[in-house]
XYZ file of C-alpha atoms in Angstrom:
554
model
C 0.000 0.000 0.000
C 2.934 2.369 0.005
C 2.946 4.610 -2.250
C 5.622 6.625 -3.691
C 5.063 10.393 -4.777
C 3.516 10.691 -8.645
C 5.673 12.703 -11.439
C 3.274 15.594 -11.639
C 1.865 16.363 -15.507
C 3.479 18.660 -17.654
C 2.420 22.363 -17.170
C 0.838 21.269 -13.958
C 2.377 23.608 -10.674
C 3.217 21.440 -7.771
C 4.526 22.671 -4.528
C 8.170 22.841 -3.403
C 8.338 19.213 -1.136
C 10.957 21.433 1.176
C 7.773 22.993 2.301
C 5.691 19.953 3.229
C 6.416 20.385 6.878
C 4.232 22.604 7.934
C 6.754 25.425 9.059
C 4.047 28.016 8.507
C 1.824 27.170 11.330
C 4.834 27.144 13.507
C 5.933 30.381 12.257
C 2.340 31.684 12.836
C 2.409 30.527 16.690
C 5.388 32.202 17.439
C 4.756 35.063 15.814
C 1.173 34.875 17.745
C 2.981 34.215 20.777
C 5.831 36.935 20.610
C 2.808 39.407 19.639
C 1.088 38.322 23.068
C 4.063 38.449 24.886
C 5.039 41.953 23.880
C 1.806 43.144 24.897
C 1.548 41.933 27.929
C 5.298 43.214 28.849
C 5.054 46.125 26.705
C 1.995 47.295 29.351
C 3.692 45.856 32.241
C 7.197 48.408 31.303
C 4.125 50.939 30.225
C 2.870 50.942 33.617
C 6.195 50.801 35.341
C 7.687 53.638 33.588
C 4.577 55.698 34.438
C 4.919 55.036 37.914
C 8.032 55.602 38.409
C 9.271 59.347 38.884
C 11.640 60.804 35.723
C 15.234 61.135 36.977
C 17.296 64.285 36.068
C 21.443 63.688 35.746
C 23.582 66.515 36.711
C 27.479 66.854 35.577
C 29.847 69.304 37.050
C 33.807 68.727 35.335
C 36.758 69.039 37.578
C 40.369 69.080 36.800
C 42.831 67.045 38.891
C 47.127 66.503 38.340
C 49.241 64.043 41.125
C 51.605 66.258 43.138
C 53.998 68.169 41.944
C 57.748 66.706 41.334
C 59.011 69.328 43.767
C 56.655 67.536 46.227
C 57.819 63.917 45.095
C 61.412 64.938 45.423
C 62.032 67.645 46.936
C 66.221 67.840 46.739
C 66.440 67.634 42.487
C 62.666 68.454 41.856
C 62.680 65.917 39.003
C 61.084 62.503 38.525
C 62.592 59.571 36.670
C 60.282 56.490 34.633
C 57.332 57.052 32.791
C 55.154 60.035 33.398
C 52.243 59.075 31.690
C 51.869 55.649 32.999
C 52.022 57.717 36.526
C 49.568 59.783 35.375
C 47.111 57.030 34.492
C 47.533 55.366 38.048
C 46.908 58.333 40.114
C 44.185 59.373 38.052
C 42.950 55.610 38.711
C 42.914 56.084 42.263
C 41.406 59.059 42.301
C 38.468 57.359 40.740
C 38.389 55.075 43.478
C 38.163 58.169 45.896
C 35.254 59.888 43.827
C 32.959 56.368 43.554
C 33.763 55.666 47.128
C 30.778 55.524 49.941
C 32.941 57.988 52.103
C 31.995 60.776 49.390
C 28.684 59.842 48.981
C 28.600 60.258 53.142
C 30.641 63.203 52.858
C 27.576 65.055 50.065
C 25.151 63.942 51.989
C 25.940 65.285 55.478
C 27.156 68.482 53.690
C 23.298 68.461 52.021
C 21.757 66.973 54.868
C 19.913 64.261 52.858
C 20.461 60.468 53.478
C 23.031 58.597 51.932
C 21.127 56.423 49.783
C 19.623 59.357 48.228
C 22.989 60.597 47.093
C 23.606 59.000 43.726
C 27.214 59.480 41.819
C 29.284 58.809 39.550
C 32.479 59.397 38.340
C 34.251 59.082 34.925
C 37.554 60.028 32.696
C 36.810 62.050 30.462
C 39.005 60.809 27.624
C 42.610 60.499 28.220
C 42.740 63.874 29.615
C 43.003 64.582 33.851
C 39.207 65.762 33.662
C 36.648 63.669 35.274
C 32.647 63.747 35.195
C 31.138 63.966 38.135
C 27.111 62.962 37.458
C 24.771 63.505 40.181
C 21.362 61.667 39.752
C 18.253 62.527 41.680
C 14.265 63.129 40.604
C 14.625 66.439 41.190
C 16.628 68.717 39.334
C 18.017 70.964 42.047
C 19.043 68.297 43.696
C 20.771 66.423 40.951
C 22.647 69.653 40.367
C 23.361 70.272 44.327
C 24.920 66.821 44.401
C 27.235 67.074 41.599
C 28.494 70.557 42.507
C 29.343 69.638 46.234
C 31.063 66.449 45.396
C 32.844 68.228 43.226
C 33.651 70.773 45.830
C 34.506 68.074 48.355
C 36.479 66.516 46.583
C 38.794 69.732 45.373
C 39.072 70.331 48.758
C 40.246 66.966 49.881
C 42.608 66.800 47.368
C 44.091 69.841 47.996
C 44.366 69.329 52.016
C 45.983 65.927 50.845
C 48.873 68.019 48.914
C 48.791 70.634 51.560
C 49.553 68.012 54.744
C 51.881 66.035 52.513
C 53.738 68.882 51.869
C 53.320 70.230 55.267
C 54.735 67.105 56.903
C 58.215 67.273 54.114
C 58.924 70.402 55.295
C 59.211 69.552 59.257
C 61.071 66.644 57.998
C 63.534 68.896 55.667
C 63.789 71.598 59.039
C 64.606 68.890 61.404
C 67.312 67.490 58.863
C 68.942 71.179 58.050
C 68.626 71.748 62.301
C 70.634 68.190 62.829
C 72.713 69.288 59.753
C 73.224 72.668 61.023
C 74.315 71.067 64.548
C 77.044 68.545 63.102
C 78.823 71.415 61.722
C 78.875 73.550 64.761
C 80.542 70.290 66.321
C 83.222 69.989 64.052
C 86.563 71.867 65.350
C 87.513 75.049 64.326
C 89.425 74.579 61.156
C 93.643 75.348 61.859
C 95.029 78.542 60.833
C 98.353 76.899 59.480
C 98.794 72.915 58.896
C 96.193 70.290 57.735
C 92.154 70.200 58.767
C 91.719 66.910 59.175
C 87.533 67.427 59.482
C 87.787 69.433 55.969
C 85.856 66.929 54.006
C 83.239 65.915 56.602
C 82.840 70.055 56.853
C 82.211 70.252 53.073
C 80.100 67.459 53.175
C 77.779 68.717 55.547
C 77.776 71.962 54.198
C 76.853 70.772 50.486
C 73.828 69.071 52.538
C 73.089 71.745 54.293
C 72.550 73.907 50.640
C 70.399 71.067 49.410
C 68.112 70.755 52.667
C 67.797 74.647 52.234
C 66.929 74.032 48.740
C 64.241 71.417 49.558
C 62.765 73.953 51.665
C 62.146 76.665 49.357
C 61.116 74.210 46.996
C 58.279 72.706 48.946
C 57.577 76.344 50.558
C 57.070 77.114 46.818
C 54.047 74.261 46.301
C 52.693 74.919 49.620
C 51.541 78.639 47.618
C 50.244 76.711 44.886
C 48.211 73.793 46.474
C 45.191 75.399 44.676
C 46.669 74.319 41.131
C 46.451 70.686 42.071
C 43.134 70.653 41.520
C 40.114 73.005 40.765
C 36.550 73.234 38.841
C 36.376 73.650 35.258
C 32.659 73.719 34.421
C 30.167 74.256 37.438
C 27.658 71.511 37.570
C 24.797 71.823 35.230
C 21.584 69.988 34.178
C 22.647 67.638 31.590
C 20.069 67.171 28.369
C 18.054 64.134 28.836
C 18.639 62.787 24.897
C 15.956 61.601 22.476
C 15.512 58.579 24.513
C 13.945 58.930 28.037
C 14.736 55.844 30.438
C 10.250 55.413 30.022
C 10.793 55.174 26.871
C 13.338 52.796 27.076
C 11.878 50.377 29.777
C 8.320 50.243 27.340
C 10.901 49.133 24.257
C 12.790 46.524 26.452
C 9.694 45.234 27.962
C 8.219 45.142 24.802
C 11.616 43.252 23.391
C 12.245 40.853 26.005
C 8.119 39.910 25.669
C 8.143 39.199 21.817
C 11.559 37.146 22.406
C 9.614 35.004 25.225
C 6.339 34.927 23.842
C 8.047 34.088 20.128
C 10.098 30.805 22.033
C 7.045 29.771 24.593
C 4.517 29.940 22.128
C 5.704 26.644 20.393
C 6.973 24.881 22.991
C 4.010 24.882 24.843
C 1.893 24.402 21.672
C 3.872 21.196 21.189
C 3.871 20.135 25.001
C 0.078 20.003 25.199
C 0.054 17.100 22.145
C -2.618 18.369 20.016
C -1.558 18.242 15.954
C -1.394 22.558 15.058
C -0.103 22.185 11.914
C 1.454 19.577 9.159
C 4.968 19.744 11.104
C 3.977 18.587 14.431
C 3.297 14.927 11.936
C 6.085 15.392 9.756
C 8.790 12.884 11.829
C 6.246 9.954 12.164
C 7.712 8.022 9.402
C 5.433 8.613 6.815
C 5.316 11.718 4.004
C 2.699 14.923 4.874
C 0.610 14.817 1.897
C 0.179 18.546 0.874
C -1.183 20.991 1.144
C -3.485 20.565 3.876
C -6.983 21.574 3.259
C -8.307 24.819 3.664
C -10.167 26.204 6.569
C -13.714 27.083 6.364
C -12.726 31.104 6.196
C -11.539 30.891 2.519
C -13.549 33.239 0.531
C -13.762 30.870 -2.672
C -13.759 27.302 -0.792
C -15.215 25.678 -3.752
C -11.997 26.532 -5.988
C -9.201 26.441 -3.236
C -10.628 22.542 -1.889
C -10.298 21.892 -5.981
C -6.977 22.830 -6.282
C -5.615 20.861 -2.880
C -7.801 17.863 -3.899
C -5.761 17.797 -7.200
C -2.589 18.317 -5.904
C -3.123 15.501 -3.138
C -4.434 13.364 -5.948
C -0.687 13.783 -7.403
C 0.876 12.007 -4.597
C -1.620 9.365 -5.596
C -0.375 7.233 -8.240
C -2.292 4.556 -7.595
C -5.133 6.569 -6.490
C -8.812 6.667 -7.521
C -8.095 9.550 -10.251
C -5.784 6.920 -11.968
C -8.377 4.433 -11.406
C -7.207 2.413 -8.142
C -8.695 2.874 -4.921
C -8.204 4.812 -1.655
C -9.122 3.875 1.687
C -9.451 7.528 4.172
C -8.065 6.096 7.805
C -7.980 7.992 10.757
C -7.175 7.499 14.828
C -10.217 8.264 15.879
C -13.359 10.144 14.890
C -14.116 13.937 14.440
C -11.297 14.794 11.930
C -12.871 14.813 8.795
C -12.216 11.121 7.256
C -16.056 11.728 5.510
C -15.113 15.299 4.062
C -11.600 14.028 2.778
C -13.123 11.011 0.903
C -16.138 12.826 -0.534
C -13.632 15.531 -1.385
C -11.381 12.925 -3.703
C -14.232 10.852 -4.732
C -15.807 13.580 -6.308
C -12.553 14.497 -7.732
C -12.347 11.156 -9.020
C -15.919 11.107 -10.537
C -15.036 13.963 -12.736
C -12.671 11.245 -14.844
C -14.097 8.236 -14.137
C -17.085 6.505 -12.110
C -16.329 6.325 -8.530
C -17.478 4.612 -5.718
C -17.675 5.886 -2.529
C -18.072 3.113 0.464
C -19.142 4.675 3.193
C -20.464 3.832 6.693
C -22.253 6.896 7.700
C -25.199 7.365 4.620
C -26.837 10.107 6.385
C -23.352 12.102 6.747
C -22.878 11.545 2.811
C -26.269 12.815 2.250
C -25.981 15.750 4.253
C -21.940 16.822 2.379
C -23.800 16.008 -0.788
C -26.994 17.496 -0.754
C -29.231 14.560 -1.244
C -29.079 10.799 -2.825
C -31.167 9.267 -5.729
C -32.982 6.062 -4.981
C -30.543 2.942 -4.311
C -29.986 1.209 -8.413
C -28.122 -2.188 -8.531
C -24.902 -2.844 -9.658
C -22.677 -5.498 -10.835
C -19.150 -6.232 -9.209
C -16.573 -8.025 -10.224
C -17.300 -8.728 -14.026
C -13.631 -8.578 -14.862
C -10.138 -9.404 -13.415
C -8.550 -8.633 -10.331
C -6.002 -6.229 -9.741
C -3.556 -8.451 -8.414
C -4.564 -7.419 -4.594
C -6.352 -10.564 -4.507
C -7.779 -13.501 -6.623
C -10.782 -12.047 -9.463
C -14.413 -12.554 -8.265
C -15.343 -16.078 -8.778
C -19.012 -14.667 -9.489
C -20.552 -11.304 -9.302
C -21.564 -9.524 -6.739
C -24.704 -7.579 -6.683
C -24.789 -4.265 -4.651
C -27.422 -0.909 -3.966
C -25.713 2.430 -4.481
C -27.116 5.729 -4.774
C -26.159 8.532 -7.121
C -25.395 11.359 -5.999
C -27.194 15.140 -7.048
C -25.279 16.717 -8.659
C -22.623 14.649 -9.475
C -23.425 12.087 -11.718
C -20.229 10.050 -11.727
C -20.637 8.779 -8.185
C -21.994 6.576 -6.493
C -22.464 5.884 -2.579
C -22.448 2.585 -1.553
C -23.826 2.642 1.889
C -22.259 -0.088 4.753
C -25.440 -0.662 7.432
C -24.288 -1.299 11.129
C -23.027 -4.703 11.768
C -21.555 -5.106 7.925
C -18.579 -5.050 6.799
C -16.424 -5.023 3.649
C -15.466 -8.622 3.685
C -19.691 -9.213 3.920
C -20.657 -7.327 0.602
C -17.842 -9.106 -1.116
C -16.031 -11.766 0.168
C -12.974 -11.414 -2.607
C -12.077 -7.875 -2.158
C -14.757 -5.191 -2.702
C -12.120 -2.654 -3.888
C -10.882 -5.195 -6.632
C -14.322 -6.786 -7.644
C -15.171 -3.075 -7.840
C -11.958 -2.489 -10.391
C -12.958 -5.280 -12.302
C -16.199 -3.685 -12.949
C -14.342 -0.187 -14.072
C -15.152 1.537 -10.898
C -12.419 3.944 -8.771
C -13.255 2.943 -5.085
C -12.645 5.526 -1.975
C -13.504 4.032 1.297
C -14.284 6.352 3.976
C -13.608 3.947 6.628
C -14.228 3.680 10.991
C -11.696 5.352 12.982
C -9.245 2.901 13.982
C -9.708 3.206 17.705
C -13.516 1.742 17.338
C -13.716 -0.893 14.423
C -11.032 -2.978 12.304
C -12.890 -2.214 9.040
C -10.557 0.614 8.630
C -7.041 -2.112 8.801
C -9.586 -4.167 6.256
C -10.314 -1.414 4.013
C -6.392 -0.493 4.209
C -4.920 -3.481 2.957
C -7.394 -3.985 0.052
C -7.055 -0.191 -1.122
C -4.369 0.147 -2.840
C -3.430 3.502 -1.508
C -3.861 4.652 1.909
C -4.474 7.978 3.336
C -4.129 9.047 7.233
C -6.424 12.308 8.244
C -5.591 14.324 11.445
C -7.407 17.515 12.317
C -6.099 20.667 13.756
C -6.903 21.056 17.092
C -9.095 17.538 18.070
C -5.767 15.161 16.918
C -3.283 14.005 19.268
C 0.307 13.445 17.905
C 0.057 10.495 19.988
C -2.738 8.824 18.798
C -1.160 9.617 15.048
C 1.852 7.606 15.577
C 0.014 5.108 17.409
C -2.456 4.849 14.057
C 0.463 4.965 11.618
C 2.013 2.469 13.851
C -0.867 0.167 13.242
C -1.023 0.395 10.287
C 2.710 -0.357 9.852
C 1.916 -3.837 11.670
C -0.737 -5.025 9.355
C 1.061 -4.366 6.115
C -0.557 -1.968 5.248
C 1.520 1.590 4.976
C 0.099 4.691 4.401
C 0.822 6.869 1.581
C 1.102 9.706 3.809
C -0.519 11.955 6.131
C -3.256 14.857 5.082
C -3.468 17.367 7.845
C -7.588 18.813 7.366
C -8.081 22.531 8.612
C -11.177 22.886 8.367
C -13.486 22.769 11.763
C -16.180 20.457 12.132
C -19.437 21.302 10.524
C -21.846 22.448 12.922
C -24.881 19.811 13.811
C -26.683 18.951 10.613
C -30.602 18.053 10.484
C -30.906 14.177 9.348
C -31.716 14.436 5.930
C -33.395 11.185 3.973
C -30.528 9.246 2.166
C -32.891 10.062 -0.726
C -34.264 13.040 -1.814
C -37.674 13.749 -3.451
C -36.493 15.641 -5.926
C -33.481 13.707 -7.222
C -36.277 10.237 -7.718
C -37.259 12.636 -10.346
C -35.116 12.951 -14.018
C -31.717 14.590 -12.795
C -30.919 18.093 -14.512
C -28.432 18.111 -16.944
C -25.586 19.520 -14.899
C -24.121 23.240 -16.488
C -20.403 22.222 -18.411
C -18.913 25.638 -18.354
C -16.849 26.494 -14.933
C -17.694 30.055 -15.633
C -22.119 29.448 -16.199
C -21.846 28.491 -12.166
C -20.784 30.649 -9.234
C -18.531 29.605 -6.413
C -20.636 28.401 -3.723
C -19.819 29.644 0.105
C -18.743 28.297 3.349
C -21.976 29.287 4.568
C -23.872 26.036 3.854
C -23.333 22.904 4.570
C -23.076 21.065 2.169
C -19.586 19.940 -0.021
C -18.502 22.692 -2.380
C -19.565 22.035 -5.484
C -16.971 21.196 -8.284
C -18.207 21.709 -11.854
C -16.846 18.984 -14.292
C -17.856 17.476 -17.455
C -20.660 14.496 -16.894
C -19.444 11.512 -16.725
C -21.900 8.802 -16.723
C -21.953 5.571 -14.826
C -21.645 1.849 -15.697
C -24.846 1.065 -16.842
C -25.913 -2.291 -15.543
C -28.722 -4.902 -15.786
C -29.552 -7.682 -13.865
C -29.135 -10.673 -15.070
């Protein structure tokens, strides 16, 4: 019963197979999903941004240089090594002083607010010795107030620094030229005639002694210019808020972050809950998706989009009805559609050939169709087999009804308690062959009667239907599965779309109107309008006549 895919006719558009796995309806969740879920974060930052009070950033720039090399050594007032690389490590530490909790403590007392209110922070500006100093509050006096005393703060603390540093030199440089000073008075008074022995300890000391009065002047000289250490450049101002306000920003992240969760949960949790959403959710269970799926019941023009899927399933067919074989329309379990897929290709079918549909529900078929003639007899199984099974040893005589509206089928109608193997014993789908008939079998759901297995392994293609929404990927496997066991694999998988008809009113399996002469049905596509979804009854497909076997009884 496998089937492989048929080489489609010339001129005849088929779709790409890379797109038989449903990837749309997956794409269509997530994007459903990461619409939801920016929503719902989108209001959530929405409402979070309006609560929350606008903050205003304040900057004041200060200016800041390590001591001076007077200060670092006194005696030559040079520095040896790198002077940059000293540069960049003082200016490091100084960061550490400006983003330290002491200066926060230090603003606030000087405000009198609390320390967690007092928000700053500090930056390089470039490779320069300015720094930022950004004060951040709700209020923009405060933001401002913040900035501008830390900056303050910290000129003065910097400049005390230099000013104790140098302060604390200088005793040391007077105590050494005092000591100094004292080791010369010591020495003897030099000889008037002969040798001083003491005359190079006395130059010694007195060479010192120039130096350590050197150093002095030299760090008397930086005490007068502490202030140049450090100092403001650009009082602290209200900085511009940009084109982006941090509202603004929160609604766009929120709104971000949702689509990205919403976009990822969507299908996961589509795929957790089992239910079939699409043509890729069946794509891995062994057996080909036969596409495309049928349409849901919103198309505009259902009548002409059903035609066109119904052909291009019929493709993947090759030893389907249209070609003259026989189909049998499986399914796990009931309410997916088995009756609306079979009627669909058996009227497809009855447009080339005559084409018997076997069905089990008669009032269903009715309903799809419109209306039945009265029940005519039949002959089965006037010619050979197909090779499924040994040829009819005698005929079989069966009761089908036409349909309205489409002359080239025919219903044959299975009552409750018979099955396929009690109309005819050989094979109905092969006696039917024999007689020139196409044969779809809209067969039980597997779950509830093994006429469908039956009907499987006498068809000689085999279709499996799952529905949207009532199918479980479980019970799909399962049904392939079966299948599988008793030899009789499906040709693929048709994922239907289309909801279940509302409750229909029991028509009579034969209508008055259709005992009468049938109308000649219209043979121009264009003399009859598309029908719409809103009745509820099969789309109509307009087709040539084409006339069934005529039989007598004899």
């Amino acid at each position: 019963m496998t089937s492989l895919p048929a080489a489609p006719a010339e001129g005849t558009p088929t779709e790409d197979p890379t797109r038989r796995t449903g990837g749309s309806g997956r794409r269509r969740r997530a994007l459903v999903g990461a619409l939801l879920g920016a929503v719902v974060l989108g209001a959530g930052g929405a409402l979070l941004a309006a609560s929350a009070e606008p903050e205003v950033n304040a900057a004041a720039l200060v200016q800041t240089y390590p001591d001076p090399a007077g200060v670092e050594n006194p005696t030559t007032g040079t520095l040896d090594g790198d002077q940059a690389a000293r540069n960049a490590t003082y200016l490091e530490t100084e960061l550490v002083t400006l983003n330290s909790a002491d200066l926060a403590a230090a603003v606030a007392t000087t405000l009198g607010d609390a320390q967690d209110d007092v928000r700053l922070e500090s930056v390089r500006s470039g490779d320069s010795n300015v720094i930022t100093i950004t004060g951040t509050s709700t209020d923009a006096q405060d933001a401002v107030a913040q900035a501008q005393t830390a900056a303050e703060t910290y000129i003065s603390g910097r400049q005390q620094r230099l000013a104790d540093r140098i302060t604390g030199l200088l005793a040391t440089v007077e105590t050494q030229i005092s000591t100094n000073q004292q080791a010369l008075d010591a020495l003897p008074t030099p000889p008037t005639n002969g040798v001083d022995v003491n005359q190079q300890q006395r130059a010694a000391l007195s060479q010192q002694n120039i130096d350590l009065l050197s150093a002095r002047d030299t760090l008397q000289r930086a005490a007068a210019d502490t202030g140049q250490v450090a100092g403001v450049i650009q009082q602290a101002a209200v900085l511009p808020s940009g084109s982006l306000s941090s509202g603004v920003l929160t609604v766009a992240a929120a709104i971000l972050v949702g689509a990205l969760l919403g976009g990822v949960l969507a299908p996961v949790v589509s795929s957790l809950r089992g239910r079939v959403r699409d043509s890729h959710d069946v794509s891995g269970l062994g057996v080909p998706v036969i596409s495309p799926d049928l349409p849901a019941a919103a198309s505009r023009r259902r009548a002409g989009v059903l035609r066109r899927v119904v052909q291009l399933q019929a493709l993947q067919l090759p030893e389907g009805p249209v070609n003259g074989g026989s189909l049998a329309v499986v399914a796990p379990g009931p309410g997916v559609g088995t009756t609306f897929v079979a009627l669909a290709h058996a009227r497809h079918a009855a447009l080339r050939r005559p084409t018997l549909l076997v069905s089990y529900d008669l009032d269903e078929i009715a309903a799809l169709l419109g209306g039945l003639h009265e029940p005519s007899l039949v002959v089965l199984g006037t010619g050979g087999g197909s090779g499924h099974s040994a040829p009819d040893a005698q005929r079989s005589e069966v009761l089908v009804r036409r349909a309205v509206g489409a002359p080239g089928l025919a219903v044959l109608a299975l009552q409750t308690g018979t099955g396929l193997a009690d109309v005819v014993p050989s094979g109905l789908a092969d006696a039917a062959a024999g007689a020139g008939w196409a044969v779809v079998v809209d067969a039980p759901p597997l779950d509830r009667s093994d006429e469908g297995l039956l009907a499987a392994r006498q068809c000689r293609e085999t279709i499996l239907v799952a529905a949207t929404g009532p199918s479980r990927i479980a019970d799909v496997d399962r049904a392939v599965q079966i299948l599988h066991g008793a030899g009789a694999t499906p040709a693929g998988i048709v994922v239907n779309k289309a909801p279940r008809h509302r409750r229909r009113r029991k028509p009579t399996a034969a209508t008055p109107a259709a005992s009468a002469q049938e109308p000649e049905p219209t043979t121009g596509p264009e003399a009859v309008a598309e029908p719409t979804d809103g009745t509820d009854r099969m789309p109509a497909i307009t087709a040539e006549r084409t006339d069934l076997p005529t039989t007598t009884r004899g």
